[in-house]
CSV table of C-alpha atoms in Angstrom, one decimal:
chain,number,residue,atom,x,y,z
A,1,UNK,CA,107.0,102.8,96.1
A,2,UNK,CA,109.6,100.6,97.4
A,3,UNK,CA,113.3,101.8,96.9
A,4,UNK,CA,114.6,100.2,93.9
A,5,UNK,CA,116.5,102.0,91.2
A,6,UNK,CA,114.6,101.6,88.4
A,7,UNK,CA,117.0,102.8,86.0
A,8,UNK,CA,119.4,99.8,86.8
A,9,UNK,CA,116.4,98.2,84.7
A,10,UNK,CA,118.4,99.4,81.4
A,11,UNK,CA,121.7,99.0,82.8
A,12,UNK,CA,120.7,95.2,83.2
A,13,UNK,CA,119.2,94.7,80.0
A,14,UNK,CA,121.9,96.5,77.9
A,15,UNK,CA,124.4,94.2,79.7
A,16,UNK,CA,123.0,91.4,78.5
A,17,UNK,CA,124.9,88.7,76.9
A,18,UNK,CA,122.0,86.5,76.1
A,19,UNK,CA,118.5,86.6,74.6
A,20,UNK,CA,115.6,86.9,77.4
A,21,UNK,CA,113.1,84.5,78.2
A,22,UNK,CA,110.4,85.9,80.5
A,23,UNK,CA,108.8,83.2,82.5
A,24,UNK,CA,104.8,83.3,83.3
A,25,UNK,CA,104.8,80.2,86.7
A,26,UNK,CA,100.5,81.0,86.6
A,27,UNK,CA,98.6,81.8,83.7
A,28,UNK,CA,96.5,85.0,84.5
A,29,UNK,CA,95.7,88.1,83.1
A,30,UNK,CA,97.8,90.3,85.6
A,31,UNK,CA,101.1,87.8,84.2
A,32,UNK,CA,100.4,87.6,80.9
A,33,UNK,CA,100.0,91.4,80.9
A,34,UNK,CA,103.0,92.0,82.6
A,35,UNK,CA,105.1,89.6,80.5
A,36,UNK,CA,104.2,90.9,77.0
A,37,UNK,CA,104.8,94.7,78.7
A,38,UNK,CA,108.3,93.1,79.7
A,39,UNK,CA,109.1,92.3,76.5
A,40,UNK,CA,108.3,95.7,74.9
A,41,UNK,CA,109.8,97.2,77.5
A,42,UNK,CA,113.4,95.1,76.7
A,43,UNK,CA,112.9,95.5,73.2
A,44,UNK,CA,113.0,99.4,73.6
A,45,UNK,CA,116.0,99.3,76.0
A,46,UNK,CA,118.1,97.3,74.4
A,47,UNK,CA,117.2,97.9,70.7
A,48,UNK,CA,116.6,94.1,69.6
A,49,UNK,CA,113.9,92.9,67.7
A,50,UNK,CA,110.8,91.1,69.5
A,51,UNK,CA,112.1,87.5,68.1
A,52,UNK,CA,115.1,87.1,70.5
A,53,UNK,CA,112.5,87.8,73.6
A,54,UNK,CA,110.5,85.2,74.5
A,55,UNK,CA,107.2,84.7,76.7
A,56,UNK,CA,107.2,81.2,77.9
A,57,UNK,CA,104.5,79.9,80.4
A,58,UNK,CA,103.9,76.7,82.5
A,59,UNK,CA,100.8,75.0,82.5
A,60,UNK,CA,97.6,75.5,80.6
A,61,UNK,CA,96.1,78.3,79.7
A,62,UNK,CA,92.6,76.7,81.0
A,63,UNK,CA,90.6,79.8,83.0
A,64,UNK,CA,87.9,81.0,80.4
A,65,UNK,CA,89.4,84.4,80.9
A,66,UNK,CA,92.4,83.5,80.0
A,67,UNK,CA,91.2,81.5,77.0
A,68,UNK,CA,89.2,84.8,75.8
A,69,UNK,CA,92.4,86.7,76.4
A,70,UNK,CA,94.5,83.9,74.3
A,71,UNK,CA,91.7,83.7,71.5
A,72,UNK,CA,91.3,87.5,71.2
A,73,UNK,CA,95.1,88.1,70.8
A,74,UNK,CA,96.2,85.1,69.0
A,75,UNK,CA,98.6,84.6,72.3
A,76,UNK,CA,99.8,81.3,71.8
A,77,UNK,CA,101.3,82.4,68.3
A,78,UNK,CA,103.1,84.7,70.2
A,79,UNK,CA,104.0,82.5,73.8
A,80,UNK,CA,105.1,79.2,74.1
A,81,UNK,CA,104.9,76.5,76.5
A,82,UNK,CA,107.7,75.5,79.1
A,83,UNK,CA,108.3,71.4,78.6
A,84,UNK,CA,110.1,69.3,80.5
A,85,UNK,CA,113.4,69.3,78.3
A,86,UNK,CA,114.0,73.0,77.8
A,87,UNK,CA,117.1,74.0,78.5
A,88,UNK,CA,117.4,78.0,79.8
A,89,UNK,CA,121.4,78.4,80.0
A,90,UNK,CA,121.2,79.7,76.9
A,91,UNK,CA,119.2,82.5,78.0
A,92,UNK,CA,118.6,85.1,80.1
A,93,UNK,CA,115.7,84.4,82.8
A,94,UNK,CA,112.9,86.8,83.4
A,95,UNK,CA,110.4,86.6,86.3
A,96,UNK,CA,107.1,89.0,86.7
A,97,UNK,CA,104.5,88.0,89.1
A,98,UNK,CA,106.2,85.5,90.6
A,99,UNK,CA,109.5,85.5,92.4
A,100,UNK,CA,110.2,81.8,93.9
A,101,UNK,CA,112.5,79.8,91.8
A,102,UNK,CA,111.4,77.2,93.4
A,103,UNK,CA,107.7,77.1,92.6
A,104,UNK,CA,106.3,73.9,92.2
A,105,UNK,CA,104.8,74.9,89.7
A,106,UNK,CA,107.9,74.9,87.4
A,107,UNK,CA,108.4,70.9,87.5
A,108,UNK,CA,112.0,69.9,86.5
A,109,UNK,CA,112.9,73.2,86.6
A,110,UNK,CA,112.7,74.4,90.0
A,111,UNK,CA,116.0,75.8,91.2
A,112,UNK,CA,117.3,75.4,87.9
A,113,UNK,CA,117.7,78.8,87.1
A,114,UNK,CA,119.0,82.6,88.6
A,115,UNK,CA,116.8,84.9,87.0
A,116,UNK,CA,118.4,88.1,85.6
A,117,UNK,CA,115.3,90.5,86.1
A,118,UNK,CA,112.1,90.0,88.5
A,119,UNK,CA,109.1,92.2,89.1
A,120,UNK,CA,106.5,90.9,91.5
A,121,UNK,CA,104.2,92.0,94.0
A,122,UNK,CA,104.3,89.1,96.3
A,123,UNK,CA,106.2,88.2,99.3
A,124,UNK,CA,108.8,84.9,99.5
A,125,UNK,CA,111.9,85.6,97.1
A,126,UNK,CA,113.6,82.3,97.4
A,127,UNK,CA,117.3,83.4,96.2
A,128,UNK,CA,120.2,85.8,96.6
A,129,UNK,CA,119.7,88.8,94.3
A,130,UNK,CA,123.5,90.2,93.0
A,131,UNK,CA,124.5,92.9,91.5
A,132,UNK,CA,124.1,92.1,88.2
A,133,UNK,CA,120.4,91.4,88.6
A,134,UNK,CA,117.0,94.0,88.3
A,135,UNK,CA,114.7,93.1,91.5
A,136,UNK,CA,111.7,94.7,92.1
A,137,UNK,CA,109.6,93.4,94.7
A,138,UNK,CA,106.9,95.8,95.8
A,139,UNK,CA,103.7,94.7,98.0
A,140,UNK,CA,100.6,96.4,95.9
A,141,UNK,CA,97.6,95.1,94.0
A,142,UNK,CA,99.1,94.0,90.9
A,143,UNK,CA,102.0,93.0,88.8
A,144,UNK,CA,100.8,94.7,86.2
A,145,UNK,CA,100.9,98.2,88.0
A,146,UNK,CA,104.3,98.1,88.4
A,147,UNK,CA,105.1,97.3,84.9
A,148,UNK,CA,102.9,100.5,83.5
A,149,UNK,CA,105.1,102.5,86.4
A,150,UNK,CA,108.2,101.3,84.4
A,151,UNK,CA,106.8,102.3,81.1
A,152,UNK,CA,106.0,105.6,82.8
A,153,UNK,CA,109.5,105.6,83.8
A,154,UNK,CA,111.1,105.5,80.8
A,155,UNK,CA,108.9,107.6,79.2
A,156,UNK,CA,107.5,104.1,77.0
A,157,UNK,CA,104.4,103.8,74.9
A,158,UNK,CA,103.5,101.2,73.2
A,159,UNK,CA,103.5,100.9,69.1
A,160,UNK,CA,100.4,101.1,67.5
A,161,UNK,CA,100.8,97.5,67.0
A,162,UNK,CA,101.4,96.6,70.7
A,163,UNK,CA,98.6,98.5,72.3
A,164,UNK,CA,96.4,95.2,73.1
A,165,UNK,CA,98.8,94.7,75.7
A,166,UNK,CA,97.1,98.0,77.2
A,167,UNK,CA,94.2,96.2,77.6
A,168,UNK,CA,96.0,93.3,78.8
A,169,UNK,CA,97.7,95.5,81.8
A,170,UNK,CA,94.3,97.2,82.4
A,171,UNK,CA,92.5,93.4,82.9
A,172,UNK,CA,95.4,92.3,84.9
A,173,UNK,CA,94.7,95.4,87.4
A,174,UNK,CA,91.6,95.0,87.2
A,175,UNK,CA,91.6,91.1,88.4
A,176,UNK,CA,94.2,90.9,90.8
A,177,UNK,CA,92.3,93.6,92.8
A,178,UNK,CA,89.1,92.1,93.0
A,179,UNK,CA,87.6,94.8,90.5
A,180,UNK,CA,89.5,97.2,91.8
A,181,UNK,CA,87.8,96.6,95.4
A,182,UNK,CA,91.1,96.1,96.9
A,183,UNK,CA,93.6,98.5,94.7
A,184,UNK,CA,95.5,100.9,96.4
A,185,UNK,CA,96.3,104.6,95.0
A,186,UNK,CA,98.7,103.3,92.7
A,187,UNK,CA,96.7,100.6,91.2
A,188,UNK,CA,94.1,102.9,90.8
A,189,UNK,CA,96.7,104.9,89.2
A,190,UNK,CA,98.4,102.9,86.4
A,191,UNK,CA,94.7,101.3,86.1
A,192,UNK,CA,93.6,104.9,84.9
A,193,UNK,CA,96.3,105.2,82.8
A,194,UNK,CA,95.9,101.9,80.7
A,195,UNK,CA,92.5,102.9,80.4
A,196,UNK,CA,93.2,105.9,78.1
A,197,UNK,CA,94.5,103.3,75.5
A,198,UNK,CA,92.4,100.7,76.3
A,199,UNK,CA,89.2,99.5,74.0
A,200,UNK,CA,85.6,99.6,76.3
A,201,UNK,CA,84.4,96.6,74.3
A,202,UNK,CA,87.8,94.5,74.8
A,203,UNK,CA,87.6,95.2,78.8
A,204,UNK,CA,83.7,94.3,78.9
A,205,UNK,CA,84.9,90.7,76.7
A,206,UNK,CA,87.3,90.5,79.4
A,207,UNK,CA,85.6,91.1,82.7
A,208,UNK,CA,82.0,89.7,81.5
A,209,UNK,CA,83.3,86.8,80.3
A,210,UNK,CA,81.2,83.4,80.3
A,211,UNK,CA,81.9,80.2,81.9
A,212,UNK,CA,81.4,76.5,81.3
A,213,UNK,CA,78.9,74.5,82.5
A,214,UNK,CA,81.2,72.0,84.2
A,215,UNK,CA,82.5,75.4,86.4
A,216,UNK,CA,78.9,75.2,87.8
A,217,UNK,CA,78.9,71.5,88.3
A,218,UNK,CA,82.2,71.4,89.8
A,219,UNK,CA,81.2,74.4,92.1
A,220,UNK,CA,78.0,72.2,93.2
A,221,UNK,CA,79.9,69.1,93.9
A,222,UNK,CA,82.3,70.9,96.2
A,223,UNK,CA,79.2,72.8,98.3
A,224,UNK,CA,77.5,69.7,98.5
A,225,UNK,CA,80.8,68.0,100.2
A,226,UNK,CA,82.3,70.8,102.4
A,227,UNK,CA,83.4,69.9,105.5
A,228,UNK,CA,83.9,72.8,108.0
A,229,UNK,CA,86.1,72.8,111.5
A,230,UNK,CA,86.6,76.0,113.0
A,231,UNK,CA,86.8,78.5,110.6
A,232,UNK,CA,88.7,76.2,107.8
A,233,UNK,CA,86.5,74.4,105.2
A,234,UNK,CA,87.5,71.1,103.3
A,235,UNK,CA,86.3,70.4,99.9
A,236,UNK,CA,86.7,68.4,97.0
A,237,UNK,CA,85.8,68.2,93.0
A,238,UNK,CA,86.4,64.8,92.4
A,239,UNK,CA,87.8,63.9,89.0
A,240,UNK,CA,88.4,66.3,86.7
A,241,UNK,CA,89.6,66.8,83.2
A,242,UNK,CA,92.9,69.2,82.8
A,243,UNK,CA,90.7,71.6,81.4
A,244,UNK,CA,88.6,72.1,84.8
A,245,UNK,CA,91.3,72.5,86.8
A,246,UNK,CA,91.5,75.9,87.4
A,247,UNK,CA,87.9,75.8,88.6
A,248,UNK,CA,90.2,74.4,92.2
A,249,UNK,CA,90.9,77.9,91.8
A,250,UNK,CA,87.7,79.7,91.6
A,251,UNK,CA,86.1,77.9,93.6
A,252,UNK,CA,88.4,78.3,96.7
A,253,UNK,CA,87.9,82.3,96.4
A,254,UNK,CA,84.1,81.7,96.1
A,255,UNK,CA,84.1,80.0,99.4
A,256,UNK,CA,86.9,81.9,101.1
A,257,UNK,CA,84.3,84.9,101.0
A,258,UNK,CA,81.8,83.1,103.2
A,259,UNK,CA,81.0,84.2,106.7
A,260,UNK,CA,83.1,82.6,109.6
A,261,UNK,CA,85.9,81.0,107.1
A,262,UNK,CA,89.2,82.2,106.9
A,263,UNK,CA,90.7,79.2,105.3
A,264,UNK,CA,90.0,77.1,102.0
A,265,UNK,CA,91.3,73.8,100.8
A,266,UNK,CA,89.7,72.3,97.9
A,267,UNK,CA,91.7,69.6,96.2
A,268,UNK,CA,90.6,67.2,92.4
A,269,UNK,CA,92.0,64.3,90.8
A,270,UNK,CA,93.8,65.4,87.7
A,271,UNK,CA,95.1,61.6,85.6
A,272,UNK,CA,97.5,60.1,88.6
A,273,UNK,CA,97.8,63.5,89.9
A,274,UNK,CA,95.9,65.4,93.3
A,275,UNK,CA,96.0,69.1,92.6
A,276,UNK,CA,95.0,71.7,95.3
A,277,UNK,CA,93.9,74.7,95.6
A,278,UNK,CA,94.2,76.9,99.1
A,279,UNK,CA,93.3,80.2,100.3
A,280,UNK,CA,93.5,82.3,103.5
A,281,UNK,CA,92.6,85.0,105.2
A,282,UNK,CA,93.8,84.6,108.8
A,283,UNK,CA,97.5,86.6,108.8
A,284,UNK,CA,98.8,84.6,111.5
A,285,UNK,CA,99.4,81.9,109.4
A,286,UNK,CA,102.2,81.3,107.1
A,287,UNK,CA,100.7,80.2,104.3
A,288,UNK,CA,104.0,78.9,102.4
A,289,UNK,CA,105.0,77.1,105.5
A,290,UNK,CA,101.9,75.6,106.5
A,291,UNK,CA,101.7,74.3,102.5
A,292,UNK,CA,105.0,73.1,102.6
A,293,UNK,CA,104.4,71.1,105.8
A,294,UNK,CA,101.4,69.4,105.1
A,295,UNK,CA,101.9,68.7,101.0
A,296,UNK,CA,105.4,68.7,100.2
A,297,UNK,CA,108.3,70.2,97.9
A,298,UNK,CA,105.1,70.9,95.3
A,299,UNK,CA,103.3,72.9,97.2
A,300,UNK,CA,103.8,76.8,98.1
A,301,UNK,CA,101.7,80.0,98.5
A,302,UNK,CA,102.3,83.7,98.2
A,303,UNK,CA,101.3,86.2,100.3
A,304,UNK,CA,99.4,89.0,99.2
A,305,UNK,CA,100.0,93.0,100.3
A,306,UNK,CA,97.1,93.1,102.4
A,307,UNK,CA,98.1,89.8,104.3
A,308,UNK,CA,96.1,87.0,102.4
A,309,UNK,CA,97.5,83.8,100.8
A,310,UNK,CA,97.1,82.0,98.0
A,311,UNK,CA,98.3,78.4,97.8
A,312,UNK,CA,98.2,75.4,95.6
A,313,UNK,CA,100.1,72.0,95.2
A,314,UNK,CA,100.7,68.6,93.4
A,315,UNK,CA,100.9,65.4,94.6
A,316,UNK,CA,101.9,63.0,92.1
A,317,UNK,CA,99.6,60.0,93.2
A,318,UNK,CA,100.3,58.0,89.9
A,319,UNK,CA,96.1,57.0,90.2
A,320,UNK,CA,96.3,56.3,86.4
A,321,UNK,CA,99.2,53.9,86.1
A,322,UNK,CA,98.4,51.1,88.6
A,323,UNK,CA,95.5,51.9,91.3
A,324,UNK,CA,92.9,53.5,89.1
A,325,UNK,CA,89.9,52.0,88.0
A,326,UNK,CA,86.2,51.9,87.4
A,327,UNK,CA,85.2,50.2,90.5
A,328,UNK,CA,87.3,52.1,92.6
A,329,UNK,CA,87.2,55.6,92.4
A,330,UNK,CA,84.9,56.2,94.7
A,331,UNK,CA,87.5,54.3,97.5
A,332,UNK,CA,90.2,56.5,96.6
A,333,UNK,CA,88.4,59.7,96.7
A,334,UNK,CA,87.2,58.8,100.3
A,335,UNK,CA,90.9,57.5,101.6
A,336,UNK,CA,91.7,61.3,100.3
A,337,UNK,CA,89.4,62.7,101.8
A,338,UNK,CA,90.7,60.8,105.1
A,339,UNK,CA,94.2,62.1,104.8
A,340,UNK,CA,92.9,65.9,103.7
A,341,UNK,CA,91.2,65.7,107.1
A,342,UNK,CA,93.7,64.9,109.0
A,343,UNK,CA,96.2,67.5,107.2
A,344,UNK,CA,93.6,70.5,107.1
A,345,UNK,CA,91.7,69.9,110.5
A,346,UNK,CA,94.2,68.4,113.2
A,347,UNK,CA,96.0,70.6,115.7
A,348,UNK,CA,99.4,71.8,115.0
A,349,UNK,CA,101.2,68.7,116.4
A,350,UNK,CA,99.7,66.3,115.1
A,351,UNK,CA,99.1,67.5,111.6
A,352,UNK,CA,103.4,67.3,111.2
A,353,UNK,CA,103.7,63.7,112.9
């Protein structure tokens, strides 16, 4: 375990002026998890009732796991959604599984804020931690590990009426480390413990869940137009509906897993927008860096314990207000595909001129 102080934790919180707002930049089970085990965790610290904490995420909540997680628990009565307009100085900011505050993710509100507390288990902090602030950044399997190791900490356990967010924590573990495939001691750990609390029917909803149709169409699409150089592939899903776009996702760690690839880039058009998806497995790569290079401010990756990358990225295109039509979409998706070629495949040099 990394040396942080975990009882400044409580010092922090029972400082605290404000209410708390815990942010979630990627809907996923490990975040959600984590978020909702935040807030219990404040509310037992500092002795305030669940309404002045609030779980706010960015995004959609469009994965079908996540939507079985959302349906089962009712989350979205209990979350909210981060819009353009919100205004967080009246708060205190909270950060688990993320700890960039400039994640393009975020929109408007990159670099907007200092967060008060963060728990992550990524590389790539992107500010100066003071004082006054709880930081916990510790390179494991999960998020949600080092929330139940906090909970342990302070001797926590959830009220009767909190325990789904046992089996929140347990699916979060279970997810971020590839069914446990790539969980270390103490993943393996806190995942054991969750487990005690944990329904066996909820967790096989969770981990069996179903998916769409238009996950296997989208996944056809893309095999059918991969492109491979070297040991990075290329491939795209066309035009998809917001809905479908964490398939970008899914189907970058499908292909990632394929003999003699180390890299992913698969990339759809989203209204006026050209979302991507990026994966990769060769450590000598900075991932954020090579993201930032090629794609922009709205682009970014984090790095995972064991040396892999996960990226993904925005480019506002504005297809739908002036250049989209009918009788064109198939001309824009192949100037895209141009460009992507050039970004992904060229050398070094030529990829930043």
């Amino acid at each position: 375990m990394s040396k942080v102080n975990l009882d400044k934790l409580k010092t922090v919180v029972q400082s605290a002026e404000k209410p708390f707002k815990i942010l979630i930049t990627g809907v996923d089970p490990d975040s959600m998890g984590s978020a909702f085990a935040l807030a219990a965790l404040i509310e037992f610290l500092s002795g305030e009732v669940a309404g002045s904490i609030q779980v706010c995420y960015f995004g959609a909540i469009g994965h079908r796991q996540n939507k079985t997680i959302d349906n089962l628990y009712n989350l979205e009565s209990m979350m909210m959604m981060v819009t353009d307009d919100e205004d967080f100085d009246n708060y205190h900011v909270c950060l688990v599984d993320s700890c960039t505050v400039a994640d393009s993710r975020m929109g408007k509100h990159r670099n907007s804020f200092v967060p008060l507390i963060v728990v992550d288990h990524h590389r790539g902090i992107d500010f100066e931690v003071g004082d006054d602030q709880f930081c916990w950044i510790d390179e494991i399997g999960a998020c949600a590990t080092m929330l139940v190791e906090l909970m342990q900490h302070y001797k926590f356990e959830l009220d009767e009426s909190d325990r789904f967010i046992y089996n929140m924590l347990a699916i979060g573990i279970y997810s971020d480390t590839d069914s446990l495939n790539s969980a270390g001691a103490r993943d393996r750990e806190a995942f054991n413990y969750v487990r005690g609390f944990v329904s066996e029917a909820e967790f096989v909803k969770f981990s069996q869940y179903t998916l769409p149709e238009s996950y296997y169409m989208n996944l056809y699409y893309a095999i059918g137009r991969r492109e491979q150089v070297g040991s990075k592939v290329l491939t795209n899903i066309g035009y998809i509906d917001p809905e479908e776009g964490d398939d970008l996702a899914m189907i970058a760690n499908q292909l990632v897993r394929k003999d003699g690839v180390s890299m992913v880039v698969v990339w759809g058009i989203v209204g006026g927008k050209v979302r991507i998806s990026v994966r990769n497995l060769d450590i000598s790569i900075s991932l954020p860096k090579w993201m930032k290079e090629r794609f922009g401010d709205r682009a970014g990756a984090k790095m995972a314990p064991d040396g892999r990358a996960e990226g993904g990225g925005t480019i506002d295109m504005e297809f739908d207000k002036f250049w989209l039509c009918d009788d064109n979409k198939a001309e824009i998706i192949g100037i895209m595909t141009k460009k992507f070629r050039t970004l992904v495949f060229e050398p070094e040099k030529e990829a930043k001129s």
